[in-house]
Short mmCIF file of C-alpha atoms and ligand atoms in Angstrom, two decimals:
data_model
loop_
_atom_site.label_atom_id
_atom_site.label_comp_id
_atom_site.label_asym_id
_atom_site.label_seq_id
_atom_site.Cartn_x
_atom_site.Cartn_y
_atom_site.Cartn_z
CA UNK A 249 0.00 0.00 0.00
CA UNK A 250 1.14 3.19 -0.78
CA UNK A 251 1.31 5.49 1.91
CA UNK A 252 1.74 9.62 1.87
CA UNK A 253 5.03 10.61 3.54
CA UNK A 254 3.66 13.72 4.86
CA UNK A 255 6.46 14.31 7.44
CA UNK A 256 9.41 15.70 6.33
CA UNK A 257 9.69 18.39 8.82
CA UNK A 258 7.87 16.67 11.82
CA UNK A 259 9.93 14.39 14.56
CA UNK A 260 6.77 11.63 14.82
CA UNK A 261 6.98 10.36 18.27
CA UNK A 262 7.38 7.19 19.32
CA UNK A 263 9.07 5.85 16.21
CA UNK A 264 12.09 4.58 15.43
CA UNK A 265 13.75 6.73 13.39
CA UNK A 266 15.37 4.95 10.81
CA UNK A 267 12.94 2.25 10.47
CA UNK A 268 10.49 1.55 7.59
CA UNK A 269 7.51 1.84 9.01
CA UNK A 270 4.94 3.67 6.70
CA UNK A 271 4.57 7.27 8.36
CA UNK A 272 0.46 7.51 7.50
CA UNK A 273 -0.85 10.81 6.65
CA UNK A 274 -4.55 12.12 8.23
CA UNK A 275 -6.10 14.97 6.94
CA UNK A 276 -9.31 14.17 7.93
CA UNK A 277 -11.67 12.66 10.98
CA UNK A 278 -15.21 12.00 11.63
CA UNK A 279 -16.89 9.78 14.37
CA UNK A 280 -14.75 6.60 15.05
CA UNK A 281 -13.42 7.06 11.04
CA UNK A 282 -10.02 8.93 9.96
CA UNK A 283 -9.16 10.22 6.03
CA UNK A 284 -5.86 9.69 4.31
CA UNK A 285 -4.22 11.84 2.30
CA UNK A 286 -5.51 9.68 -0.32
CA UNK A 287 -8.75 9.70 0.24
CA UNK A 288 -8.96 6.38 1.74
CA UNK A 289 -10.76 5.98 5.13
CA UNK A 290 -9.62 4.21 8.48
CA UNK A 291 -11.41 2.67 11.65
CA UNK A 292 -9.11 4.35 14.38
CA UNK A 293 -9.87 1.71 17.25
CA UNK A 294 -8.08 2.84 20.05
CA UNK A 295 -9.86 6.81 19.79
CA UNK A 296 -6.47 8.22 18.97
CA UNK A 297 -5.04 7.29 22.25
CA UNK A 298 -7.94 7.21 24.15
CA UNK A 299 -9.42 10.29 23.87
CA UNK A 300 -11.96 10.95 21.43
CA UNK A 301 -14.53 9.22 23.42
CA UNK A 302 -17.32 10.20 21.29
CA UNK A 303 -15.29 10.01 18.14
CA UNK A 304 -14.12 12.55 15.96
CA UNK A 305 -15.43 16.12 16.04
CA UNK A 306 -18.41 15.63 17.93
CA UNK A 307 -20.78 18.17 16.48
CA UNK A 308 -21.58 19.29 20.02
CA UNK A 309 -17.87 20.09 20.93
CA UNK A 310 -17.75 21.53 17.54
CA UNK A 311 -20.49 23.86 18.84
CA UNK A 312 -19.58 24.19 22.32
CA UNK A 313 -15.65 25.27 20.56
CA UNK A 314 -16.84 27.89 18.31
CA UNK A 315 -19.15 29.47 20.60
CA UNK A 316 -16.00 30.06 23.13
CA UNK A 317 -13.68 31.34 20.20
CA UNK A 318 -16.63 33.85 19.32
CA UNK A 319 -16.01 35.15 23.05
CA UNK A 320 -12.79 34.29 24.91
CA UNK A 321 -9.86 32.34 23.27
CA UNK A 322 -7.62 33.15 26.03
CA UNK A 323 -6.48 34.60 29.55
CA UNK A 324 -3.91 33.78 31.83
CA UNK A 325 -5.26 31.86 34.76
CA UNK A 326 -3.31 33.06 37.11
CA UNK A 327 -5.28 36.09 38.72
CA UNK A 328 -8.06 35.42 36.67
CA UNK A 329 -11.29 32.98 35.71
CA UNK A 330 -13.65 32.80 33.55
CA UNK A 331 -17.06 30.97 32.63
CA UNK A 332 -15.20 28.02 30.63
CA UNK A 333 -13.62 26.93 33.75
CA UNK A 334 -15.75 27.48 36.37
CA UNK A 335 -18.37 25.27 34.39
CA UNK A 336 -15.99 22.93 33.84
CA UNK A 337 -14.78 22.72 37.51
CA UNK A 338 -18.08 22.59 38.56
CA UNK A 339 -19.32 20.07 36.45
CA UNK A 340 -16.34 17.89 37.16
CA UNK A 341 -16.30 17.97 41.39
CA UNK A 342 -20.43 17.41 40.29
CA UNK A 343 -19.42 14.20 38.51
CA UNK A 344 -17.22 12.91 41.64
CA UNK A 345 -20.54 14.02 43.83
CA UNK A 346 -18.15 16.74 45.79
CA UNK A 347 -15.82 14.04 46.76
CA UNK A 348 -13.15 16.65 45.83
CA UNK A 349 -12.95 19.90 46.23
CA UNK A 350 -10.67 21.89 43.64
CA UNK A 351 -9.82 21.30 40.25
CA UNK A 352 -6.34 22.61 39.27
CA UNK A 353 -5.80 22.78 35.46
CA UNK A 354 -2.93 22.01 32.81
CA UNK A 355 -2.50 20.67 29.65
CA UNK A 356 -2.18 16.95 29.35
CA UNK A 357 -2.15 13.59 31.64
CA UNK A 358 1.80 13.99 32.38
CA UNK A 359 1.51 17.44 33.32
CA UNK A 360 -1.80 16.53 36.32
CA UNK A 361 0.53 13.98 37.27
CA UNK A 362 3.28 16.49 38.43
CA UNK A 363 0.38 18.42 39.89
CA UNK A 364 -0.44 15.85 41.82
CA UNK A 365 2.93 14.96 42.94
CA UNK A 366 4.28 18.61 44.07
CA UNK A 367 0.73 18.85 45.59
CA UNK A 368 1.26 16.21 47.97
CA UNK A 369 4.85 16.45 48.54
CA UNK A 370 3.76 20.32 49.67
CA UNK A 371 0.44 19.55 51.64
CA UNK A 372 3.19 17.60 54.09
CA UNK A 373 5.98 20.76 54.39
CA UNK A 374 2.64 23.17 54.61
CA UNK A 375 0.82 20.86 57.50
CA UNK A 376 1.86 22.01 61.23
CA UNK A 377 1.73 18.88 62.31
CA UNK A 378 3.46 16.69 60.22
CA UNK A 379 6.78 16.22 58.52
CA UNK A 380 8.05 16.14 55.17
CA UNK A 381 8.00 13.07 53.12
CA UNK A 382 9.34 12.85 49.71
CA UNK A 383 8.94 8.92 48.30
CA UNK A 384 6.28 7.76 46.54
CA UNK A 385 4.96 4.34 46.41
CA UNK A 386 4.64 3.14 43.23
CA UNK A 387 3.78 -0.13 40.57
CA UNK A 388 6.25 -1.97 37.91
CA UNK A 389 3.22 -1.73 35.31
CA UNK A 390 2.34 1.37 35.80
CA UNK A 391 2.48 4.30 33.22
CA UNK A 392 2.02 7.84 34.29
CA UNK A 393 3.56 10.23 31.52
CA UNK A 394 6.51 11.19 30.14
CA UNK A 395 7.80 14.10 31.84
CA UNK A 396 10.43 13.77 34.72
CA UNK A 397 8.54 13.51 37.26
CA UNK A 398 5.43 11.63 35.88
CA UNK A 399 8.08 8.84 34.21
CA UNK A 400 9.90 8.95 37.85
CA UNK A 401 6.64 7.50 39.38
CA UNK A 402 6.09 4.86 36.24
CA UNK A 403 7.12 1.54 36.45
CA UNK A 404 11.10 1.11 35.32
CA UNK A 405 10.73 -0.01 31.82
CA UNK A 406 12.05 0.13 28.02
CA UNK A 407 10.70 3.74 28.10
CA UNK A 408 12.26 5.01 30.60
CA UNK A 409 15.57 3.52 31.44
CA UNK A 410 17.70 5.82 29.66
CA UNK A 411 16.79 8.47 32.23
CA UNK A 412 17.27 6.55 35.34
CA UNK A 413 19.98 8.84 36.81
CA UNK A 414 17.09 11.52 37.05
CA UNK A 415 15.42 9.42 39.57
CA UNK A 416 14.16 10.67 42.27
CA UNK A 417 13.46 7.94 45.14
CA UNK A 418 10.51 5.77 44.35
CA UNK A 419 9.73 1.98 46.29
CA UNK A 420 8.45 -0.10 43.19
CA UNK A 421 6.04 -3.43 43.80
CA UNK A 422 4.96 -5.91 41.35
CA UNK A 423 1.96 -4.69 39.84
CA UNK A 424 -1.45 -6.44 40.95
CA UNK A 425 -2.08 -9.33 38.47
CA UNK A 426 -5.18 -10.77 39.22
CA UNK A 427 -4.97 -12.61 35.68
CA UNK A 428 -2.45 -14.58 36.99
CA UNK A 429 -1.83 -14.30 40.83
CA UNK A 430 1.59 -15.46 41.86
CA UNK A 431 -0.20 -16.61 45.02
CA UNK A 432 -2.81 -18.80 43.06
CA UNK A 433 -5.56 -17.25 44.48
CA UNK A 434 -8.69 -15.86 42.90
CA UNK A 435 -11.19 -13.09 43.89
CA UNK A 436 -12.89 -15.28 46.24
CA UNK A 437 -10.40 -16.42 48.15
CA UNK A 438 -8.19 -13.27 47.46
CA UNK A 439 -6.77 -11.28 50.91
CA UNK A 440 -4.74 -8.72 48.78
CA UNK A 441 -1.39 -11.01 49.76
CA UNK A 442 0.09 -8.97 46.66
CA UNK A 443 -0.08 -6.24 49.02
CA UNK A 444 1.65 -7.83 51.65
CA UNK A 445 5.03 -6.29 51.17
CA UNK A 446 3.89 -3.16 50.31
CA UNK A 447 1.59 -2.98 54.09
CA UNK A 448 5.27 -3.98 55.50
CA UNK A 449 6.96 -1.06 53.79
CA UNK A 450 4.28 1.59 54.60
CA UNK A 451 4.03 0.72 57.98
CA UNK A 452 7.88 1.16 58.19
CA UNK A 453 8.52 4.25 56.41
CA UNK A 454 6.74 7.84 55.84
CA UNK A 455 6.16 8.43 52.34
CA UNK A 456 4.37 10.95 50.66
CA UNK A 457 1.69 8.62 48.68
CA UNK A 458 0.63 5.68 46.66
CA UNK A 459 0.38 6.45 42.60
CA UNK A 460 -1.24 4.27 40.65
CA UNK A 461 -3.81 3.67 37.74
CA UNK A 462 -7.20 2.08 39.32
CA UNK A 463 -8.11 -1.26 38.08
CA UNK A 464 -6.46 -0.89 34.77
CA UNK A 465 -3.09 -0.40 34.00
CA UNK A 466 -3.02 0.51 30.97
CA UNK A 467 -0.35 1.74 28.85
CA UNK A 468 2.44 -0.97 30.07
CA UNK A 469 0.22 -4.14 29.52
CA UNK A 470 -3.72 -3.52 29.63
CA UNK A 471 -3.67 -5.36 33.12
CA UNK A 472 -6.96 -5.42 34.68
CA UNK A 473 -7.05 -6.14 38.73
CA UNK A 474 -9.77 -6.74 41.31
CA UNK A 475 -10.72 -3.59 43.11
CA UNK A 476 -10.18 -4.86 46.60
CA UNK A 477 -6.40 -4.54 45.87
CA UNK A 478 -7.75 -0.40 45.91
CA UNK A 479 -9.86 -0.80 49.08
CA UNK A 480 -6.96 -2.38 50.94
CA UNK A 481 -4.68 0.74 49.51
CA UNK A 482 -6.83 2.62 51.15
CA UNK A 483 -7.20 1.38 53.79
CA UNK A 484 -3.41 0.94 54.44
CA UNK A 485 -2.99 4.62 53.55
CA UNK A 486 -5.49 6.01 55.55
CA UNK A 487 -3.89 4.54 58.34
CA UNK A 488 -0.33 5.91 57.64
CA UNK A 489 -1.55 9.09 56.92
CA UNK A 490 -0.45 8.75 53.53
CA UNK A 491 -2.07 10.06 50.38
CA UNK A 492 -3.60 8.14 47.65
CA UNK A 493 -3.28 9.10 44.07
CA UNK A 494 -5.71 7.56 41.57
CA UNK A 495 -4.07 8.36 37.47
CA UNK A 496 -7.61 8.27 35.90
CA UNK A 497 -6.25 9.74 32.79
CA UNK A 498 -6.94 6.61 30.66
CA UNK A 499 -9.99 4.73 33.17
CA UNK A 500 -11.39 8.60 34.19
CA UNK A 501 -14.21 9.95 31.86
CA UNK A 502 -16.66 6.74 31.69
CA UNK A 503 -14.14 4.57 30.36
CA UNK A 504 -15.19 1.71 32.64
CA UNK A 505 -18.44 2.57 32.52
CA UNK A 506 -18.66 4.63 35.78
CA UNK A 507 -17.56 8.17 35.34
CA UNK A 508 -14.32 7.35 36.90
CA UNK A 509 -13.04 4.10 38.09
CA UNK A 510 -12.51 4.89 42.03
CA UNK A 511 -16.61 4.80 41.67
CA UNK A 512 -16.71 1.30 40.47
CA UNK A 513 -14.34 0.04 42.98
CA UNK A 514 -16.30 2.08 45.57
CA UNK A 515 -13.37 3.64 47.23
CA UNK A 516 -12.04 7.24 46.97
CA UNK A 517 -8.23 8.39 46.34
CA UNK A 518 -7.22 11.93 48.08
CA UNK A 519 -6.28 13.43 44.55
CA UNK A 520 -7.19 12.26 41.04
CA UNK A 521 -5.82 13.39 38.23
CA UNK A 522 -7.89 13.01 34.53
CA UNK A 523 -7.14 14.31 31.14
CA UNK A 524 -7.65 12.40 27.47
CA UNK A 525 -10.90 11.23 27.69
CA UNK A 526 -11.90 15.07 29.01
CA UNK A 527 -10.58 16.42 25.97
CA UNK A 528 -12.82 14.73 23.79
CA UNK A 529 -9.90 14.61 21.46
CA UNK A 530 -10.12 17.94 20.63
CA UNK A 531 -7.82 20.18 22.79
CA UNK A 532 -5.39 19.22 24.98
CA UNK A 533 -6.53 19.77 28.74
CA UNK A 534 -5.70 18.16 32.51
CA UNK A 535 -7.32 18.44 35.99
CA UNK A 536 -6.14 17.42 38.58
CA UNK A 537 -8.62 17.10 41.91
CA UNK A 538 -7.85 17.58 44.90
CA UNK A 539 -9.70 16.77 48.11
CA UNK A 540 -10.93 19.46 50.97
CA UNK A 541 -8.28 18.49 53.53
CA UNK A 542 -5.16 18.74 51.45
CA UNK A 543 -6.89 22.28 50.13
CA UNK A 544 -6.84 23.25 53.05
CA UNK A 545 -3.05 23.45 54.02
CA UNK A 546 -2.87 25.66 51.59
CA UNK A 547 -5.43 28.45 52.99
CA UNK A 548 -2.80 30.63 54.22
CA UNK A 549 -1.60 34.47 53.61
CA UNK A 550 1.72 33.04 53.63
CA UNK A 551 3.26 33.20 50.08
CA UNK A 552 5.41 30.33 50.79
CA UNK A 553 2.47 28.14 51.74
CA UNK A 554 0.88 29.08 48.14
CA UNK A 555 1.38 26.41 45.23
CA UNK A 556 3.47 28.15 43.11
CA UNK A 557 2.91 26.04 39.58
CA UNK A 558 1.26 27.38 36.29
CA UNK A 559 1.23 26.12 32.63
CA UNK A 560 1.20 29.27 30.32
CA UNK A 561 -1.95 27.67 28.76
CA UNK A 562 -3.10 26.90 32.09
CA UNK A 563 -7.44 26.19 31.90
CA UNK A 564 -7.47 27.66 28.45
CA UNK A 565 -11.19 28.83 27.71
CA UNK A 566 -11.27 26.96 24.36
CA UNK A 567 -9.82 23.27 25.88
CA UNK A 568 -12.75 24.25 29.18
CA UNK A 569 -15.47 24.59 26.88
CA UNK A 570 -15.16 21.48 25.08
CA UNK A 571 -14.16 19.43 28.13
CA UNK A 572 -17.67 20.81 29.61
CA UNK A 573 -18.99 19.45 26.40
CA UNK A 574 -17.69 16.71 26.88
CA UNK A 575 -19.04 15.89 30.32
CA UNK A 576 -22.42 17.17 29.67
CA UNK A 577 -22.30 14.14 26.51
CA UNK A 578 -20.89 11.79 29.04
CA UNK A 579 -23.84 12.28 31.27
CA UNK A 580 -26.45 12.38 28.63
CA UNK A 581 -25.29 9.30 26.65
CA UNK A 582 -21.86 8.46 27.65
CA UNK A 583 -22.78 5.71 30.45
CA UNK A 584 -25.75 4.36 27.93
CA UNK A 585 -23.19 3.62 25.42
CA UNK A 586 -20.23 2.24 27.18
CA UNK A 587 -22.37 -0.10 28.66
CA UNK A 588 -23.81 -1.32 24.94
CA UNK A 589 -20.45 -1.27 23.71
CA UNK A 590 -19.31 -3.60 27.03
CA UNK A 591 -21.95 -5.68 26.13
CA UNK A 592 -20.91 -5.76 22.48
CA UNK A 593 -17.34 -6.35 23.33
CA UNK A 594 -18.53 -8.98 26.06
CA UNK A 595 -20.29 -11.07 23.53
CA UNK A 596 -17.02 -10.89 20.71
CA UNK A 597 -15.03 -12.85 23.35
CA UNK A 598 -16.07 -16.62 22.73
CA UNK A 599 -16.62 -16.53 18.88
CA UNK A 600 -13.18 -14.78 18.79
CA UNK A 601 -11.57 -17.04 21.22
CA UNK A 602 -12.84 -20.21 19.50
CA UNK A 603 -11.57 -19.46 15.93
CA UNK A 604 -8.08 -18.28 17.01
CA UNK A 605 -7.92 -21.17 19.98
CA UNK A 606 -4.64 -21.48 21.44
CA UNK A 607 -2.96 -18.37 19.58
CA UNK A 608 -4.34 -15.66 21.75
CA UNK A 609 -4.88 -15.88 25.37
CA UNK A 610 -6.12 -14.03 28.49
CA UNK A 611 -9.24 -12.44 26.74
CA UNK A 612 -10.72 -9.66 28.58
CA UNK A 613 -13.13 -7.00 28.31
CA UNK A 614 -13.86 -4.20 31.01
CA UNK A 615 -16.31 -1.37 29.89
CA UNK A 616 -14.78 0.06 26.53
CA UNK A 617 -11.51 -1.82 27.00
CA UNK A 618 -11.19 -4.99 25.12
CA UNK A 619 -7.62 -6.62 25.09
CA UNK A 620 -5.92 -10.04 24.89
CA UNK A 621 -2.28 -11.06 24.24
CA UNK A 622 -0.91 -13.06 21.21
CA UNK A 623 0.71 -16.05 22.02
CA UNK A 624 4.01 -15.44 20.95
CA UNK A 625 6.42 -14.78 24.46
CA UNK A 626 9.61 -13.71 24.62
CA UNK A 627 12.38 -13.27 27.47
CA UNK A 628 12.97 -9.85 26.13
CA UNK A 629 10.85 -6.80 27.25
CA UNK A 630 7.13 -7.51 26.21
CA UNK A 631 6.82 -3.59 24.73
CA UNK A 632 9.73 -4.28 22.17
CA UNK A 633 7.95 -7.62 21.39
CA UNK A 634 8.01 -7.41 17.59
CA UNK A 635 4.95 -9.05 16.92
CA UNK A 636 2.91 -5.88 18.08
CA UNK A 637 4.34 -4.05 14.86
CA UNK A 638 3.75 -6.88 12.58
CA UNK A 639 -0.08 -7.00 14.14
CA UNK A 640 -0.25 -2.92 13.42
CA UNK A 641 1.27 -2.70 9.99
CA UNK A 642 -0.81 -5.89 8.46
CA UNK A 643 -4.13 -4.37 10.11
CA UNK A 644 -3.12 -1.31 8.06
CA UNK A 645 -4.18 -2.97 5.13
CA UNK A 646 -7.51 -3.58 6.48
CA UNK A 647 -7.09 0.40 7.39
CA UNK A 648 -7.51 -0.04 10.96
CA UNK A 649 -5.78 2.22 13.57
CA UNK A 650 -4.08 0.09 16.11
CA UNK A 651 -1.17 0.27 18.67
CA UNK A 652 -0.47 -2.82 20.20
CA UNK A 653 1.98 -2.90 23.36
CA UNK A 654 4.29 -6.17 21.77
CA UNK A 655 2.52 -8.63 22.38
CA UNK A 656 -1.18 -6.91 24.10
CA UNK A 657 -3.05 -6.48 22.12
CA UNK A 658 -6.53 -4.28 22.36
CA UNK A 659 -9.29 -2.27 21.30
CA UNK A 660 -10.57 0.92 23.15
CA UNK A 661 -12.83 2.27 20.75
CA UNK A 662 -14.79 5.21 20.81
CA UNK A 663 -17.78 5.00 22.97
CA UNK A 664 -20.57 5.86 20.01
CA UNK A 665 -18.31 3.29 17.79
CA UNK A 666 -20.89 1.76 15.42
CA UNK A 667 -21.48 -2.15 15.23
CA UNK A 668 -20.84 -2.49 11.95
CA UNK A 669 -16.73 -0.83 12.57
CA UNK A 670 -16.39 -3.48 15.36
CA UNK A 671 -17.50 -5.92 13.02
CA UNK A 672 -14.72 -4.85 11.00
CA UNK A 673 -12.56 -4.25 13.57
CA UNK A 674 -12.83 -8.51 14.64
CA UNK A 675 -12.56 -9.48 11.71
CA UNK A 676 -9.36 -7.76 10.14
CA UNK A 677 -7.86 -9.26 13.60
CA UNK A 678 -8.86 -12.80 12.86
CA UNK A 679 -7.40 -12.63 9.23
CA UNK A 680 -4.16 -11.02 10.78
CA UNK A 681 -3.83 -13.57 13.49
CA UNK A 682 -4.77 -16.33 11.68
CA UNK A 683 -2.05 -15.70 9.09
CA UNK A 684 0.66 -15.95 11.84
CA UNK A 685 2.48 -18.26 13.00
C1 LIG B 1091 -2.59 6.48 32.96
C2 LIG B 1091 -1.85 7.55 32.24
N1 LIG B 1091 -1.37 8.58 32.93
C3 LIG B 1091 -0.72 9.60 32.33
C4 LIG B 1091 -0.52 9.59 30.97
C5 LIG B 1091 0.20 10.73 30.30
O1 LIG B 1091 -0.70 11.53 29.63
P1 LIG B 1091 -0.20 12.50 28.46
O2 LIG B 1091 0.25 11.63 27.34
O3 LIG B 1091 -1.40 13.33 28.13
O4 LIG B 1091 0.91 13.32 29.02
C6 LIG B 1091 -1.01 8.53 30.21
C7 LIG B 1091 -0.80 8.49 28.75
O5 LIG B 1091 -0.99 7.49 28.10
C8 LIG B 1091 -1.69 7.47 30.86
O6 LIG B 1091 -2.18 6.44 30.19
#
């Protein structure tokens, strides 16, 4: 297939540079479809990394964008607010039911993360009665952004290793795997014993908080995990007086089929940060909540109590408007459709399981997510597994949009994706799969 080498001038990320991997070029989107330059169109299935949860250019973001750009396109946050983001705050701390307090804008998932982190490490130098702390507690499957400090709290991996003398102190544990639970248990029987070490730890040592991505990690494996792994975290950092940081930026937005995932697993994190799904795809925005108690540390007069960080594009009017949009679609229809497509996905599983049999395994399907992993292992690190780019470059000739992470592979379409594109979707897998070894 001939493919439009559109970028001469443009450093695409995550590729290897001198690779031949056909560079494709978009020019167009609608719903869960994207144009070539050629004309030809494409199923993106994983909503352009998650975010275009109601697929390309919603005609109500559309709407809700223009209107803003007819009024305000921009002014510094700092010292100032405006409609766009008051709406949006509201709406947001609306959709937790006030189980936060504050939303505190940027521009992307990475960026909330830092938020989050400088947040907490501050609420503990601003509190009178308690001392600093400056670890975090953290998971080896867990992805949290790219930046310093966001890739500091990520599990060490192929992404990040390079950069490990920027560390700052971090205690890493295994990542929950309920799939397959080193301690042969199953959620029945189940006491958390994967937390076991970590409870040891915590009890030991101050640390600032617990990061991690609530029943799903996502980018570094699609892992699902049983929510009482998040109820004992809880629990265990209640009782330290520790803080717990739920990354919602991939589950947050009705991904799971709640609005955000701490509702399904019925317990609450002190600060959760969101972004993708809030964009809508559209512009790039991040929140990050926090709850009353850590607000308040920082009620003071005292400039050095203050929280003294600020993107330039900090709660820009244009990326507010459409993320209020966005929540106002999420209430109306969001939850309706995730839990059709679940359904959908749900019912794909055994037909798709029994005509590619012992080639794929460890099918799974949690609200929009639906993910399995090929076969094919290898001692080396999973991401670099090079079956993932085979899979993506022969469902390019089917012109389907997929990223696989080596050998995980998965689906995380669009909420509003129609039946007919999953159809399409399954089946260009099957021919791929079923052509490989
Ligand atoms: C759970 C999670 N947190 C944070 C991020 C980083 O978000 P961004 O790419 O917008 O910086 C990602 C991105 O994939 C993510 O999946």
């Amino acid at each position: 297939m001939k493919v439009n080498p559109i970028h001469t001038y443009t450093w695409v990320p995550l590729t290897i540079q001198e690779e031949e991997e056909s560079i494709l070029g978009i020019v167009k989107a609608e719903a869960e479809f994207v144009t070539d330059s050629e004309g030809n169109r494409w199923i993106d299935a994983i909503a352009s990394w998650w975010t275009m949860i109601f697929g390309h250019r919603h005609p109500r973001l559309v709407a809700a964008l223009y209107k803003q750009m007819e009024e305000l396109d921009h002014v510094m946050l700092a010292g100032h607010i405006h409609p766009a983001a008051e709406s949006l705050s509201k709406s947001l701390l609306e959709l937790t039911n006030f189980d936060f307090h504050k939303v505190f804008y940027s521009d992307n998932g990475s960026n909330a993360i830092e938020i989050a982190l400088k947040l907490a490490i501050q609420y503990y130098q601003n509190h009178p009665d308690l001392s600093p702390r400056s670890e975090f507690l953290v998971f080896s499957n867990s992805y949290h952004g790219d930046s310093i400090g966001a890739m500091n709290v990520s599990g060490k991996n192929y992404f990040n290793r390079i950069f490990s003398d920027l560390r700052f102190p971090t205690k890493e544990f295994p990542a929950p795997n309920c799939k397959h639970c080193p301690w042969g248990k199953v959620a029945s029987s189940c006491s958390t014993e994967c937390l076991n070490d970590l409870e040891l730890e915590i009890k030991q040592k101050n640390y600032v908080g617990i990061v991690i991505e609530p029943l799903v990690f996502g980018a570094n494996g699609m892992l699902f995990y049983d929510q009482k792994v998040l109820v004992k975290l809880r629990e265990l950092a209640t009782l330290t007086h520790t803080l717990l940081i739920f990354d919602e930026v991939f589950t947050g937005m009705g991904r799971l089929g709640t609005a955000f995932a701490y509702q399904k697993a019925e317990t609450k994190p002190d600060i959760l940060v969101m972004a993708k799904g809030l964009t809508g795809g559209m512009i790039p925005l991040g929140a990050t909540l926090v709850s009353e108690f850590i607000y308040k540390q920082f009620i003071s007069k005292d400039p050095y109590r203050a929280f003294f960080h600020a993107h330039t594009m900090t709660g820009n009017p244009l990326a507010c408007s459409v993320g209020y949009a966005s929540v106002q679609l999420l209430k109306e229809v969001g939850f309706e459709l995730v839990k059709q497509l679940e359904v959908s996905l749900q019912n794909r599983i055994e037909p798709f399981q029994r005509k590619l049999g012992k080639r794929i395994e460890n099918v799974r399907v949690m609200g929009g997510i639906f993910a399995f992993e090929y076969q094919e292992k290898i001692a080396e690190d999973e991401y670099l597994n090079p079956v993932g780019k085979r899979i993506r470059e022969r469902m390019k000739e089917f012109r389907i949009l997929l990223r696989p992470l080596g050998r995980t592979i998965y689906i995380t379409p669009p909420y509003s994706i129609s039946e007919t594109s999953l159809d399409q979707i399954f089946l260009a897998l099957e021919q791929t799969l079923l052509e490989f070894p």
